[in-house]
PDB file of C-alpha atoms in Angstrom:
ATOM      1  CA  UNK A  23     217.989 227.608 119.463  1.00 58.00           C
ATOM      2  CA  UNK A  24     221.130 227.013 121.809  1.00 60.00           C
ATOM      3  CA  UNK A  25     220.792 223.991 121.172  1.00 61.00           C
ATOM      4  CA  UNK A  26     221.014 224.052 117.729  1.00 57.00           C
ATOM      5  CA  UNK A  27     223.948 226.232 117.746  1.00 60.00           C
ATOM      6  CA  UNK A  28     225.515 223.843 120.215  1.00 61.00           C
ATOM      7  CA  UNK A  29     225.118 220.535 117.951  1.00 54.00           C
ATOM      8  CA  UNK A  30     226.136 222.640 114.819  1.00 53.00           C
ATOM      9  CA  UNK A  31     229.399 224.016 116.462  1.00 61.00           C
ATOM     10  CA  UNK A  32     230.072 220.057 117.822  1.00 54.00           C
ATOM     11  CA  UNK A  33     229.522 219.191 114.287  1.00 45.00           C
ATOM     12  CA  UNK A  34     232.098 221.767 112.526  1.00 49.00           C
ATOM     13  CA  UNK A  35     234.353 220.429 115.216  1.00 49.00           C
ATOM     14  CA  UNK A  36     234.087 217.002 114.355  1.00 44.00           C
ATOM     15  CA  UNK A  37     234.547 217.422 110.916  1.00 44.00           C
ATOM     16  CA  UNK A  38     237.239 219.554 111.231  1.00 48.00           C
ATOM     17  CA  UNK A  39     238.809 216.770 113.158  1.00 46.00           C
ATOM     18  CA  UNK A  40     238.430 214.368 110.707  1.00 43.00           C
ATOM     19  CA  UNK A  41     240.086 216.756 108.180  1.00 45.00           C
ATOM     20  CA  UNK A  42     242.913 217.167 110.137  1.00 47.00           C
ATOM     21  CA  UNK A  43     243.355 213.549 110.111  1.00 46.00           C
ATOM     22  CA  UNK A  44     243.083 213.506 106.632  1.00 43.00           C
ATOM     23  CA  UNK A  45     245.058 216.235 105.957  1.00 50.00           C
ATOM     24  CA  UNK A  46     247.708 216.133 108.531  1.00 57.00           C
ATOM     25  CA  UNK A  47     250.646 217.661 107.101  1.00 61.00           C
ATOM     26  CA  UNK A  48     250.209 221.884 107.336  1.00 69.00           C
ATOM     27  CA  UNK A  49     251.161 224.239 105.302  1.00 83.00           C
ATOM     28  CA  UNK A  50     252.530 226.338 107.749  1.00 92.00           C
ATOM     29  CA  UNK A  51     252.757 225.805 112.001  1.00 94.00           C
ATOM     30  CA  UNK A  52     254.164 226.856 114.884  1.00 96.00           C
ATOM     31  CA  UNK A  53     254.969 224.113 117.556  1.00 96.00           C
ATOM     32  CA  UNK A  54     256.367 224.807 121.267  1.00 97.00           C
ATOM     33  CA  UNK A  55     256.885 222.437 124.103  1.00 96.00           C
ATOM     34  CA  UNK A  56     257.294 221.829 127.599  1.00 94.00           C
ATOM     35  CA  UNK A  57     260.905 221.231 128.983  1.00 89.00           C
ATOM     36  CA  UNK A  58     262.752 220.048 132.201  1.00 86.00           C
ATOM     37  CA  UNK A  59     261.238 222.062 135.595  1.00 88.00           C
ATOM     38  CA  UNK A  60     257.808 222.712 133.005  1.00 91.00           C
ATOM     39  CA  UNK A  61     260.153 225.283 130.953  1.00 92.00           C
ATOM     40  CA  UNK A  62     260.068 225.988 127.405  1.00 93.00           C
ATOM     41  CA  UNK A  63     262.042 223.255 125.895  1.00 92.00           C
ATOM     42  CA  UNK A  64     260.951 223.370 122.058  1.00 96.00           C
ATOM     43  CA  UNK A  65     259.948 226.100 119.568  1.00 97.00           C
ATOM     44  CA  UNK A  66     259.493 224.551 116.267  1.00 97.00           C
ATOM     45  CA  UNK A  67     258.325 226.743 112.950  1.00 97.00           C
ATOM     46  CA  UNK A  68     256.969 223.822 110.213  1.00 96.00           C
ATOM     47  CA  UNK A  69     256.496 225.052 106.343  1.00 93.00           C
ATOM     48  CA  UNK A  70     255.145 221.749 104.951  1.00 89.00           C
ATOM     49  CA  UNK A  71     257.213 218.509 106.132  1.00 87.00           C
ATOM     50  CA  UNK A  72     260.286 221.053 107.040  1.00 93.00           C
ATOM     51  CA  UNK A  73     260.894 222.251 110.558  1.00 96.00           C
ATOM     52  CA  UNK A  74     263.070 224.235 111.978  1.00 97.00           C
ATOM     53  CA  UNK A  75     263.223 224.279 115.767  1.00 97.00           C
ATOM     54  CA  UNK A  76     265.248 225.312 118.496  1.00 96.00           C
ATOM     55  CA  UNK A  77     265.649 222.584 121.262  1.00 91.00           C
ATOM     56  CA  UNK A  78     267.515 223.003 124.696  1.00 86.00           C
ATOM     57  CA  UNK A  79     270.793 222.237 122.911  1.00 90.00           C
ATOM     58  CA  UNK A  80     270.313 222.759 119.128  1.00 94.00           C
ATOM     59  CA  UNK A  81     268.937 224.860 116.401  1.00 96.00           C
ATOM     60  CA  UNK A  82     268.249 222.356 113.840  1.00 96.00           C
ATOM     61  CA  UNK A  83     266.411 222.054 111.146  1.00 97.00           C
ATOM     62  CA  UNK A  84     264.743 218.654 109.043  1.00 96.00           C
ATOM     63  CA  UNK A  85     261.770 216.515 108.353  1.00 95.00           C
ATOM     64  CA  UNK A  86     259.282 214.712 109.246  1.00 94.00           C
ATOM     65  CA  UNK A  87     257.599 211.920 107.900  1.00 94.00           C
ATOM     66  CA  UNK A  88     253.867 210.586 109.661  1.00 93.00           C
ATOM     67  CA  UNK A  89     252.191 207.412 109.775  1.00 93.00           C
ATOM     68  CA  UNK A  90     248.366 208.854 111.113  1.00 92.00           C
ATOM     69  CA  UNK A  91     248.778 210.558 113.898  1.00 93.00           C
ATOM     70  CA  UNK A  92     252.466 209.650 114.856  1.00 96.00           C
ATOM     71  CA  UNK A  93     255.276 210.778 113.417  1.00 96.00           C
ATOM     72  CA  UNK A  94     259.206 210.242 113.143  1.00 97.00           C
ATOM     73  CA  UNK A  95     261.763 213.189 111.952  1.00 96.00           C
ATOM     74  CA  UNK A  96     265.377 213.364 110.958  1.00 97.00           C
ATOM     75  CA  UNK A  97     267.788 216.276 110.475  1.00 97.00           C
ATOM     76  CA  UNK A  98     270.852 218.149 111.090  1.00 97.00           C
ATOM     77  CA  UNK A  99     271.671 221.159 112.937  1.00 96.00           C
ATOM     78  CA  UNK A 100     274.265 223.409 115.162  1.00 97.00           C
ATOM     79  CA  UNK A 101     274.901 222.904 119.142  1.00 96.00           C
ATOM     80  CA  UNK A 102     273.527 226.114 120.400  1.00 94.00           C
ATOM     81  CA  UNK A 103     276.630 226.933 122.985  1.00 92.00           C
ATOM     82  CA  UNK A 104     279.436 225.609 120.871  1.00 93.00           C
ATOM     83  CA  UNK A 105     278.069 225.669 117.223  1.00 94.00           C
ATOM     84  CA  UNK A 106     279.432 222.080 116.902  1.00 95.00           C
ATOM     85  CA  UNK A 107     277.306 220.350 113.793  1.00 97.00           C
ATOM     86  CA  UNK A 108     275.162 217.305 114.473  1.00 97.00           C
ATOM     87  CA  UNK A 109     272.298 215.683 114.091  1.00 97.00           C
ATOM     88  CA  UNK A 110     268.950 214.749 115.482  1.00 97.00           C
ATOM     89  CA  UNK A 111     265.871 212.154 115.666  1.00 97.00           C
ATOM     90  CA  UNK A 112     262.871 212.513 116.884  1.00 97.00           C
ATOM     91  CA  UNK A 113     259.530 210.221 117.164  1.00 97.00           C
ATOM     92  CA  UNK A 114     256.493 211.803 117.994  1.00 97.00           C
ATOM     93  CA  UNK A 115     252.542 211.824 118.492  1.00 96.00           C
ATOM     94  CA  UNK A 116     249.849 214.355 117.644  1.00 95.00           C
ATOM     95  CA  UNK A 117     246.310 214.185 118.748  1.00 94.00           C
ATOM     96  CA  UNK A 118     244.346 216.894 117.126  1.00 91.00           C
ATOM     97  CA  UNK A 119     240.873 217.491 117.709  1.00 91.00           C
ATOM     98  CA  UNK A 120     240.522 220.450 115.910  1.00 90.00           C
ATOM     99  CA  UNK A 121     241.889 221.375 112.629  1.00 87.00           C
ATOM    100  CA  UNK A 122     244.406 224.640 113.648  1.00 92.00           C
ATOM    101  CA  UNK A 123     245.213 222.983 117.098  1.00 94.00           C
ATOM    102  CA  UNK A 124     246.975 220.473 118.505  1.00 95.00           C
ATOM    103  CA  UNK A 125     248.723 218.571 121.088  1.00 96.00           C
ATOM    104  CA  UNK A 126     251.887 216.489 120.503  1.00 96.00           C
ATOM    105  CA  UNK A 127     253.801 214.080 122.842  1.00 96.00           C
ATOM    106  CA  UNK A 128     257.447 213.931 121.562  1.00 96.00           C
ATOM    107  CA  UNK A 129     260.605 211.958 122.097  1.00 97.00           C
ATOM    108  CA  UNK A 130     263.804 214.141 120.484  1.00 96.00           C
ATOM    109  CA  UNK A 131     267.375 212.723 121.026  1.00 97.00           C
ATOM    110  CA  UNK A 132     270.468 215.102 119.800  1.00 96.00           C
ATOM    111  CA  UNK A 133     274.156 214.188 118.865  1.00 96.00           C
ATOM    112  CA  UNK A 134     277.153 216.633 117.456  1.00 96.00           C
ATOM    113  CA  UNK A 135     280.143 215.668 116.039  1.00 95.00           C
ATOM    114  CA  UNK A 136     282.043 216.865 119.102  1.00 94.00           C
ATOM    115  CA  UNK A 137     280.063 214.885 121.572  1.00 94.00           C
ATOM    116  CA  UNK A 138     278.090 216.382 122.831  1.00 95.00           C
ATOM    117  CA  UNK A 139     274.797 213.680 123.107  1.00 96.00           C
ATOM    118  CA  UNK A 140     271.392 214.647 124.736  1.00 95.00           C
ATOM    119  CA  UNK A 141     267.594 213.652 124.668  1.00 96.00           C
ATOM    120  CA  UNK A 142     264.425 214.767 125.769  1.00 95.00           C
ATOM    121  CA  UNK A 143     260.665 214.154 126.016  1.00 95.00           C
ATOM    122  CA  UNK A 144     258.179 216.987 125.547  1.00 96.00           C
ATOM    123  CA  UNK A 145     255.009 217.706 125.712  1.00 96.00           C
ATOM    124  CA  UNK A 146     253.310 220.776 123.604  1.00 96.00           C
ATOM    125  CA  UNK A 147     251.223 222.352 121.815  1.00 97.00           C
ATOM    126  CA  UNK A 148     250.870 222.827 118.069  1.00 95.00           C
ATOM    127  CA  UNK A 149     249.217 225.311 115.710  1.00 95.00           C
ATOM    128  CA  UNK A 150     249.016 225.217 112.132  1.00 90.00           C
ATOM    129  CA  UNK A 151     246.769 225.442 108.986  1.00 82.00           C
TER     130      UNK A 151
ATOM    131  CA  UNK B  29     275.428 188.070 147.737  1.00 46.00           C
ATOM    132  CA  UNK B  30     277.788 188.860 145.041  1.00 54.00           C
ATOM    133  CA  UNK B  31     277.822 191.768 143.347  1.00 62.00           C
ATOM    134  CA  UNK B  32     276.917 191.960 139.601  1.00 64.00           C
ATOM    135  CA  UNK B  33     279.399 192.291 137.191  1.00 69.00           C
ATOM    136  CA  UNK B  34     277.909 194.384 134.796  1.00 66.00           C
ATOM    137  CA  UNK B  35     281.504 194.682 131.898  1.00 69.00           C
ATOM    138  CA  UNK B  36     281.271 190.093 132.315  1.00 70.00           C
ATOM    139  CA  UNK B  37     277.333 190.489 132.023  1.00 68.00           C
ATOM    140  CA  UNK B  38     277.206 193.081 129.125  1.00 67.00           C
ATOM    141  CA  UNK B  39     280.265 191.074 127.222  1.00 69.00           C
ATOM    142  CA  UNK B  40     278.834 187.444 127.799  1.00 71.00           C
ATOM    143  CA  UNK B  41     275.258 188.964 126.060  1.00 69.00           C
ATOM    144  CA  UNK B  42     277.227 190.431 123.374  1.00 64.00           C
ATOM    145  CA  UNK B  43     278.451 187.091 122.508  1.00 64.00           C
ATOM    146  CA  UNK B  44     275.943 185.479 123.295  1.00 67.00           C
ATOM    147  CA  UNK B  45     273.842 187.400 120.426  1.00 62.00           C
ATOM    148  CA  UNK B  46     277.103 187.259 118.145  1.00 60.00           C
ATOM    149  CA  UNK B  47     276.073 183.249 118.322  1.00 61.00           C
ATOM    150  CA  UNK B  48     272.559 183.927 116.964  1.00 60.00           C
ATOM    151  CA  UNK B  49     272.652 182.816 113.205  1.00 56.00           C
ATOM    152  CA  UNK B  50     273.385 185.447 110.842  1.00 53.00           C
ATOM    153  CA  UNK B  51     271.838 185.667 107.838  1.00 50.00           C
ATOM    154  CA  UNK B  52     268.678 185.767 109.720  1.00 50.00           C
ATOM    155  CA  UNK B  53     268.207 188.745 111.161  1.00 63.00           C
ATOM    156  CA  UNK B  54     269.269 191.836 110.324  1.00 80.00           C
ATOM    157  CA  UNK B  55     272.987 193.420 112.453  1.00 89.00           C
ATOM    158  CA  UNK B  56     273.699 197.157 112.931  1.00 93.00           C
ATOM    159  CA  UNK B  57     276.683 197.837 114.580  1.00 95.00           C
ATOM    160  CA  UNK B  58     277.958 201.721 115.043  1.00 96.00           C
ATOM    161  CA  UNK B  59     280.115 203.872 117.184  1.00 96.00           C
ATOM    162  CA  UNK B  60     279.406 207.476 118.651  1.00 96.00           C
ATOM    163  CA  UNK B  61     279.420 209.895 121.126  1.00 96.00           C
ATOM    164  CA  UNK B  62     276.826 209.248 124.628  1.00 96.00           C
ATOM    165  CA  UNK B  63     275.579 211.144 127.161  1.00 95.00           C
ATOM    166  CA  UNK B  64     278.210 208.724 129.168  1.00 94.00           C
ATOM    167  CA  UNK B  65     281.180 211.810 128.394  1.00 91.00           C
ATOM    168  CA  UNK B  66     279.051 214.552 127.249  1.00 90.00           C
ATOM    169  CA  UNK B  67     280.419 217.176 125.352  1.00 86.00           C
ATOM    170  CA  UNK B  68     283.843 215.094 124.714  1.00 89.00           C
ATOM    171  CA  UNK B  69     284.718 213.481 121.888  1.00 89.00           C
ATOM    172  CA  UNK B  70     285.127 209.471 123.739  1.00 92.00           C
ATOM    173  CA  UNK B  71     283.737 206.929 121.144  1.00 93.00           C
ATOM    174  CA  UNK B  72     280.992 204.857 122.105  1.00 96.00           C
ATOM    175  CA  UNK B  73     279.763 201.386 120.705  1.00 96.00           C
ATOM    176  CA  UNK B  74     276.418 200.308 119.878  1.00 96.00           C
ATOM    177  CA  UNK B  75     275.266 197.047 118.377  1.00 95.00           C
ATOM    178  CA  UNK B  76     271.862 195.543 117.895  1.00 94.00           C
ATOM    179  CA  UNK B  77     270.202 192.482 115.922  1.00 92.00           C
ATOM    180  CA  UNK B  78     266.354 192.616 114.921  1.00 89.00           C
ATOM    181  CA  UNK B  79     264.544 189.586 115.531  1.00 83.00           C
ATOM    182  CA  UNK B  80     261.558 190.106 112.920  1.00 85.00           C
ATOM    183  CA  UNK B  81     259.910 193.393 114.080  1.00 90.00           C
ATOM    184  CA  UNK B  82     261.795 193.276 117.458  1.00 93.00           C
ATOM    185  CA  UNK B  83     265.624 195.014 117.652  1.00 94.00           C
ATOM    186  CA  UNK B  84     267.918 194.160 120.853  1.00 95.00           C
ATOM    187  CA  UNK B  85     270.460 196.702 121.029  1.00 96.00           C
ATOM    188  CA  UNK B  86     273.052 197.568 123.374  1.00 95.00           C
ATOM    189  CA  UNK B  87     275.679 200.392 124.222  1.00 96.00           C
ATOM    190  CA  UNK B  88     279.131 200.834 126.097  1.00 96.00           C
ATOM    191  CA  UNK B  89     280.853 203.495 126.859  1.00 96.00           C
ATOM    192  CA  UNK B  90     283.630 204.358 129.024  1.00 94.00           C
ATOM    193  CA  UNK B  91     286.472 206.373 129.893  1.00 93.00           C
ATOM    194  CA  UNK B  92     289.527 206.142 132.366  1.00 91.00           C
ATOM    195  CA  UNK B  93     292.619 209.092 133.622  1.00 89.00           C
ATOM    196  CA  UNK B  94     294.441 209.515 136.242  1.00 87.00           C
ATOM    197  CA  UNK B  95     291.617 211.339 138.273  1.00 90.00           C
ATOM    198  CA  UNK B  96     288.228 209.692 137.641  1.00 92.00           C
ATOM    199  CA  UNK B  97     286.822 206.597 135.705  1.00 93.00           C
ATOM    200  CA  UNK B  98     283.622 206.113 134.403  1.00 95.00           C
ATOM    201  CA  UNK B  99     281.412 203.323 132.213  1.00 95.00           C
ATOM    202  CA  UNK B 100     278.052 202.793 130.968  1.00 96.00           C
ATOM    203  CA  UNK B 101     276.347 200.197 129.751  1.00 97.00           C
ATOM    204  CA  UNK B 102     272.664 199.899 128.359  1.00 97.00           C
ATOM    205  CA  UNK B 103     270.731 197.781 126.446  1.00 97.00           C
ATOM    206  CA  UNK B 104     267.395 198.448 124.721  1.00 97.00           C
ATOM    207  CA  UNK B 105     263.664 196.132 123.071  1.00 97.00           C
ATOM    208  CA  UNK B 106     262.369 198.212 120.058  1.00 97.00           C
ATOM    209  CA  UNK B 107     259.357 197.908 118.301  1.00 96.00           C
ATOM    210  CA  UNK B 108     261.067 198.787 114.885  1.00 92.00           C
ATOM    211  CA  UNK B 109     260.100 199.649 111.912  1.00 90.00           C
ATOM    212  CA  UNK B 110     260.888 201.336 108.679  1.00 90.00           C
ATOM    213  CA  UNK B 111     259.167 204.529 108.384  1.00 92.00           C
ATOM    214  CA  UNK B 112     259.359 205.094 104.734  1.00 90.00           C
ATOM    215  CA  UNK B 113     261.412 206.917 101.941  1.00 90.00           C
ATOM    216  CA  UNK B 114     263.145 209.696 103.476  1.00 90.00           C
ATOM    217  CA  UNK B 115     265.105 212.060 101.382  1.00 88.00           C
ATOM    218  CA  UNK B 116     267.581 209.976  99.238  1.00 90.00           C
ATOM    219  CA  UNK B 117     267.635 207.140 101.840  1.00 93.00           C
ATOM    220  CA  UNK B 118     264.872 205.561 104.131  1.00 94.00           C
ATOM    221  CA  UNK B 119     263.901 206.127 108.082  1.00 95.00           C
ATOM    222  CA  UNK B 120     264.052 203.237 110.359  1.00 94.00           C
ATOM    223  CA  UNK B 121     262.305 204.421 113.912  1.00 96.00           C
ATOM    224  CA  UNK B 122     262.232 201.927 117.147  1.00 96.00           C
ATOM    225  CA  UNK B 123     260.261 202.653 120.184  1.00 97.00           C
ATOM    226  CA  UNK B 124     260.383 200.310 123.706  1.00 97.00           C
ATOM    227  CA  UNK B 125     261.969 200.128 126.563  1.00 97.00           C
ATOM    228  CA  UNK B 126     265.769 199.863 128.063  1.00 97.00           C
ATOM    229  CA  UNK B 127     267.756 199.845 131.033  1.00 97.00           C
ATOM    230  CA  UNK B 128     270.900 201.556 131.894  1.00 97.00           C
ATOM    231  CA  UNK B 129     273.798 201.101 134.136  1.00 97.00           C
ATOM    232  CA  UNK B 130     277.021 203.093 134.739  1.00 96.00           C
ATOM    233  CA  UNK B 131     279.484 203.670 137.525  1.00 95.00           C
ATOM    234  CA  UNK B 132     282.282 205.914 138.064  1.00 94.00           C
ATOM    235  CA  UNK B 133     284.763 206.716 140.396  1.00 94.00           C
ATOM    236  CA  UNK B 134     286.694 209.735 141.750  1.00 93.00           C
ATOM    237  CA  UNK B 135     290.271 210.235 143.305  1.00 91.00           C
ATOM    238  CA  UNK B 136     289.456 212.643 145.886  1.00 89.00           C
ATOM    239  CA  UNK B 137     292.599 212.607 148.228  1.00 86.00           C
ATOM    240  CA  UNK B 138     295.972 213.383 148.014  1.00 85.00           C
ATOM    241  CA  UNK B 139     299.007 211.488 149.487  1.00 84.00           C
ATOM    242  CA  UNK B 140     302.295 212.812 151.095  1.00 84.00           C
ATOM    243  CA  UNK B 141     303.789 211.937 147.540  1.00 85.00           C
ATOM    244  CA  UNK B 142     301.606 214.114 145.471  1.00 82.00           C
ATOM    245  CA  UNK B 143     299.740 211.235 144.136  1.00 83.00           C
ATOM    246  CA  UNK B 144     296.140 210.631 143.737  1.00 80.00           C
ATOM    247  CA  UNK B 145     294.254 208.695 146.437  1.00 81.00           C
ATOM    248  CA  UNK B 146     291.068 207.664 147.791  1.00 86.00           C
ATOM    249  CA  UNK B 147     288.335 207.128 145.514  1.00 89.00           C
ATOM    250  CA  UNK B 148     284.655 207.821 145.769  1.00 93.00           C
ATOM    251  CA  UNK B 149     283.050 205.457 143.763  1.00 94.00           C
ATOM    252  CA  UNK B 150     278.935 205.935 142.755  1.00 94.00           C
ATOM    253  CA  UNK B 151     276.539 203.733 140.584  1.00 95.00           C
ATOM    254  CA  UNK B 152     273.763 204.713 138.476  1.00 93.00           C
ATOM    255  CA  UNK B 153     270.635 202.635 136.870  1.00 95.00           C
ATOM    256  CA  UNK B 154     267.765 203.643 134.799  1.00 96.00           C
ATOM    257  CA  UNK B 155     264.781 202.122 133.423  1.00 97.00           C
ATOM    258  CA  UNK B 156     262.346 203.682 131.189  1.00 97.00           C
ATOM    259  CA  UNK B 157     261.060 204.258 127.685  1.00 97.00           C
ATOM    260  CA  UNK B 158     263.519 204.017 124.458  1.00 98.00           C
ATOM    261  CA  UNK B 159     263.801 204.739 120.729  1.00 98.00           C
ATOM    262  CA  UNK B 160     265.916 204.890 117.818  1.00 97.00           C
ATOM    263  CA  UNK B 161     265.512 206.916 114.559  1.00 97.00           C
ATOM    264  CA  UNK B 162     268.226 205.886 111.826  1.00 96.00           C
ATOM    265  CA  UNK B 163     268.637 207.534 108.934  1.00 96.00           C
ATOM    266  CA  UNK B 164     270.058 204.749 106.363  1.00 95.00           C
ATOM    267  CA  UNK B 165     271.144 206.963 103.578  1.00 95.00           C
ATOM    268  CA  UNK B 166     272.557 203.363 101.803  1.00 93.00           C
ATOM    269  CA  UNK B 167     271.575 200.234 102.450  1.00 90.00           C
ATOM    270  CA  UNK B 168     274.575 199.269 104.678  1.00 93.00           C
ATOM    271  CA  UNK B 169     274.955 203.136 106.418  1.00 96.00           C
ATOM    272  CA  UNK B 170     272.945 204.565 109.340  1.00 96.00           C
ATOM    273  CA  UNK B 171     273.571 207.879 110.858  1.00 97.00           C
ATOM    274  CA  UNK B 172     271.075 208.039 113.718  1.00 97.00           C
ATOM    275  CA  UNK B 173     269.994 208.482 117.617  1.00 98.00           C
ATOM    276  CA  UNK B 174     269.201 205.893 120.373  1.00 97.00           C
ATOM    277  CA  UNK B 175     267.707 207.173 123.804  1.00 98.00           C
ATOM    278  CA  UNK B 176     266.826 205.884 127.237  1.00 98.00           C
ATOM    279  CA  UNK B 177     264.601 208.230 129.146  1.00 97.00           C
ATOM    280  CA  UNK B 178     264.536 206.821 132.848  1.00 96.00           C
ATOM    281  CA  UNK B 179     261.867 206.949 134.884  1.00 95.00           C
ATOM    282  CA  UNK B 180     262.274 208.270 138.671  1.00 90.00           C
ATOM    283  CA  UNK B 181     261.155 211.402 141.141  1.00 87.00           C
ATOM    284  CA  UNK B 182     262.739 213.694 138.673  1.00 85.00           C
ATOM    285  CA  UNK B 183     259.860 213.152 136.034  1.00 88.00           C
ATOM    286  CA  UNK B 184     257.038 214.149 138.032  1.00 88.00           C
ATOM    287  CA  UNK B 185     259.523 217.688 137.547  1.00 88.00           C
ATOM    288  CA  UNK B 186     259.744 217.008 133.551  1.00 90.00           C
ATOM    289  CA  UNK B 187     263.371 216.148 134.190  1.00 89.00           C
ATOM    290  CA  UNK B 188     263.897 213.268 132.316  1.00 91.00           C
ATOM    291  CA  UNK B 189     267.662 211.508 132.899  1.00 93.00           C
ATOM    292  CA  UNK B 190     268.552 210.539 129.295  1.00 94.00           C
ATOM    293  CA  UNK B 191     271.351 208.229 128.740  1.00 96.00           C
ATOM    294  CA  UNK B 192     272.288 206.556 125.224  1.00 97.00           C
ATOM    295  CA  UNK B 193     274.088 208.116 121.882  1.00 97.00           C
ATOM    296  CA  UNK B 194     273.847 209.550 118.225  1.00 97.00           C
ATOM    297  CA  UNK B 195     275.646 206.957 116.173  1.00 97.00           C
ATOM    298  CA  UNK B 196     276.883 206.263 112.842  1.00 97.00           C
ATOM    299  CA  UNK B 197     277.377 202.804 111.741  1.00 96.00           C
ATOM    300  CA  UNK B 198     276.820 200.145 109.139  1.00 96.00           C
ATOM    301  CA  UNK B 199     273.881 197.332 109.229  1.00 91.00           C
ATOM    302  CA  UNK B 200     273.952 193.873 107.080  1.00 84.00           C
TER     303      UNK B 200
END
């Protein structure tokens, strides 16, 4: 009877993996990442293909467009110290195996029209439906 | 041994891709702000010429006052690609590897005149990962990012030294 249970929760699992391939953009998620010294350096709210996210130097918000499991994102935003508008671009990988959870590895760089110029890899975790 | 000079090296590659013929690959060249002079407004320049699926790009930056001096160079292989329609425009991403040089100096003494003296130069060089996400909102404008994150002691930490710039340029 374990057994059984066993195999039939592996199987749900499986094919809720292969739906989240399929289905890969969510409706709503909530995304937050790993920064320098294992801090929190991202916190990233998705409705759709639209983020918004707060990284360690802007709150910015934009897109994302994916290729299977990786992904690539543009958009604009305000330095968080000195408010200065810029931009942002990010690349990105997701490996989900199952369908409300997963775990991205991301490259994000940052640039504001005052100069200020950053980048930074995280790791994280994502949750989403 | 000599020393390398990395301004000679950097300029002679410049021109020596400038040689490449033209209408066969595809340019971007751009100007921006780098990690070089963070959080001041010192242009930057960035070039780069894909050879089929493969970019080469490069970056220099540098800045010189009375006190300190400082310059960077870097240059970058990408795997590039275009990503797709994004918004009104379309996404080109790029994802290899680079290495990064940049030195600077410091005055650090006075003289019995007042003036600045003594300087204490340093040198840094990174190697890691790269990539570049433009956004080409025309066919001949990119506003976009290109990043270096080197490799060293610091990672095992998550601390990731990131040199490179956001850029906005034009590509034929």
């Amino acid at each position: 009877m374990l057994r059984a249970l066993l195999a039939l929760a592996s199987l749900l699992l499986l094919l809720s993996a292969e739906k989240a391939y399929a289905d890969k953009q969510t409706k709503f998620g909530v995304t937050l990442g790993l920064g320098e010294a294992y801090g929190l350096g991202l916190a990233r709210v998705s409705f759709g293909s639209f983020d918004l996210s707060i990284e360690p130097r802007l709150l910015s918000a934009g897109t994302r467009l994916w290729k299977g499991s990786t992904y690539a994102g543009f958009g604009g935003g305000f330095h968080l110290q000195t408010l200065a508008p810029g931009w942002y671009g990010l690349i990105g990988y997701e490996w989900r195996p199952i369908r409300v959870m997963g775990v991205i590895f991301e490259m994000n760089g940052s640039s504001t029209f005052q100069g200020h110029a950053s980048a930074f890899a995280t790791v994280g975790v994502t949750v989403g439906w | 041994m000599n020393k390398i000079n990395f301004p000679i090296l950097f300029s002679t590659a410049l021109l020596g891709i400038t040689l490449l013929p033209r209408s066969a690959y595809a340019w971007h060249v751009g100007t921006g702000f780098s990690t070089l002079s963070d959080g001041r407004a010192i242009p930057a320049v960035t070039g780069g010429v894909g050879l089929g699926k493969w970019s080469l790009t490069g970056m220099a930056a540098g800045v010189r006052t009375t006190a300190y001096y400082a310059n960077a160079y870097q240059t970058n292989l990408l795997y590039q690609d275009e990503w797709g329609k994004f918004w009104f425009g379309e996404l080109v991403v790029g994802f290899g590897g680079g290495v990064y040089y940049g030195s600077k100096g410091v005055y650090t003494e006075t003289d019995a005149s007042g003036e600045l003296s003594g300087i204490d130069r340093n040198s840094d060089f990174q190697i890691g990962p790269a990539f570049r996400v433009a956004f080409k909102p025309s066919k001949a404008l990119y506003i976009g990012v290109e990043y270096l994150l080197g490799i060293n002691t610091g990672s095992l930490g998550w601390g990731w030294p990131n040199t490179g710039l956001g850029s906005i340029g034009v590509e034929f």
